[in-house]
Amino acid sequence: MKKSIFKMLFIGMLFPSVIIAQENLENHSVTSLVLTELNRERNLQKENLDLKIKQLDAKIDNLDVSIKNTSSSSEKVDKLLERVQILEERQQELDKNTVSVYKYNYSSAVLNLASMEREIKPLNLFNSSRDFYGTLEKTSNPMNYDGYAEWFKEFQKYIEENKKDEARLAALSHIIDVTGNLAEGTPFTGMFAGSLFDGIGSFINSLGRRDRNLREKSMKMFNLTTSVSQFTHDKDLIETEWKGITKSLNELTELQNQAMEANVVNLLGIEKEVFNKRFTNETDAKKRTQYIIDISKIAENKIVEERAKNPENWKQQYFNQMEAVQNLKIRFGTITFRILENLDKYKVLIDKYKQDEFLKDRMNQLELKLDLVKGSFESTFNPQEYIRASNEMYIVE
C-alpha cells in the first residue's frame, strides 16, 4: 500500500515537471531558431558591408595618390569632388550598418521579451505546486508518524484532567483548542513547542511503575516531538527565502507585462490578445516560429520608419527598451539561480537529519523527491545560461 502511494506521489510530481521542461525547451528552440536566422542574415549584410567599405577605401586611396601626382588644377578639383562623393557613399553604408545593428538588436530584445512571457508561466507553476514541499510539511508534523496520534490522545486526557491544578497545562489546553486539528499541519515550533515540551515532561513524571509501557512510549514520543520540532525550525529558516523569491518573481512578472505593453503594443502596434493567442498560448511550435518571424520583421520595419521620421534622435527610444529587456533577462536568471541555491539548502537539511532514528526514513524519501525536483528544475531552467545569454543578446556596431 505504501509503495503504491509513493508511486502515485512520484508520478504526480514528475509529470508536470516533464511537461514544463518540454514546453520550455520548445520555447527556447523557437527563439533560438529565429535569432539564428536573423544573425545569419546580419552576418551576410556585415560581410557585404565590409567588402563595400574595403572597395571604397581602395578608391579613396587611389584618388589620394592621383590627386597628389596631378598638376592640373581642374583635374584635381574633379578628383576631390569624386573623393567627397565616395566618402558620402562610405558614410551611407556605415549608416546602413547602424540601422542593421539596431534592427537585429531590437528584434532580439522583442523575441527575448516574448519568450519570457512563456518562461515566467512555468516558473510560477514550479514555485507554487511542489509535491516535495508538501512532503516537507508532513515531515514537520509528528501527528503523521506511527503511533503518535494514538499516544497524543492519552496525553490530551492527562491535560484535561489536570489543567485546573496547573497553569502551564491550562495554557497548553487553550493553545490546542485555538489551534484546532493538529493533524492539519500546525507547526510544532515556537511558543507551542515550548508549552508542549513542558506538558509532556509533566505527563511522563506523573506516570508510575504500573504505567511502565505508557511511560516508555511517552519518552519515545517526547524524543520524536523534539526531533520534529528542531527539524521544522531549521526548515522554516530555508522556507523564508521562498517568500522573497515569490516577491521577486511577482515584481518581474509586472515589469515584463509593462515591457510587453511598451514594446509589443505601443511600439509595434500588436494587440496583446492577438499576441497571447498566436504565441503565449499557441501550442504548435511551427505556428509560434512563424509568428515570431513576423514580429521580427515588424520590429525591423519600425526601426527603419523611426530613422526616416527622426534621423537625429531615432536611436534613444529603442536603446532604452533594449536595455530594459536585457535587465529583465538578467533578473530572470538571478531568480532561477536563487531557487537553485534554496534547493541546495534542503540537501544540507536532509543530510543533517539522516542519522536521526525518528526522521531517517523520511529523509530518504525527501532526498529522492528533492533529486527529482532539482533535476527537473535544472533541465528546464539554466541560471548560468540565462545570465550568459543576457550579456550576449546584442551585437556591437
Coordinates of N, CA, C and O in Angstrom, one line a residue, residues 10 249 325 341:
F10 N 5.1 10.1 -6.8 CA 6.2 10.2 -7.7 C 5.7 10.7 -9.1 O 6.3 11.6 -9.6
L249 N 9.6 37.3 -8.1 CA 9.0 36.8 -9.3 C 7.8 37.6 -9.7 O 7.5 37.8 -10.9
V325 N 14.9 45.3 -21.4 CA 14.7 43.9 -21.7 C 15.9 43.1 -21.2 O 15.8 42.0 -20.6
E341 N 19.8 27.7 -5.5 CA 20.5 27.8 -4.2 C 19.7 27.3 -3.1 O 20.1 26.6 -2.2

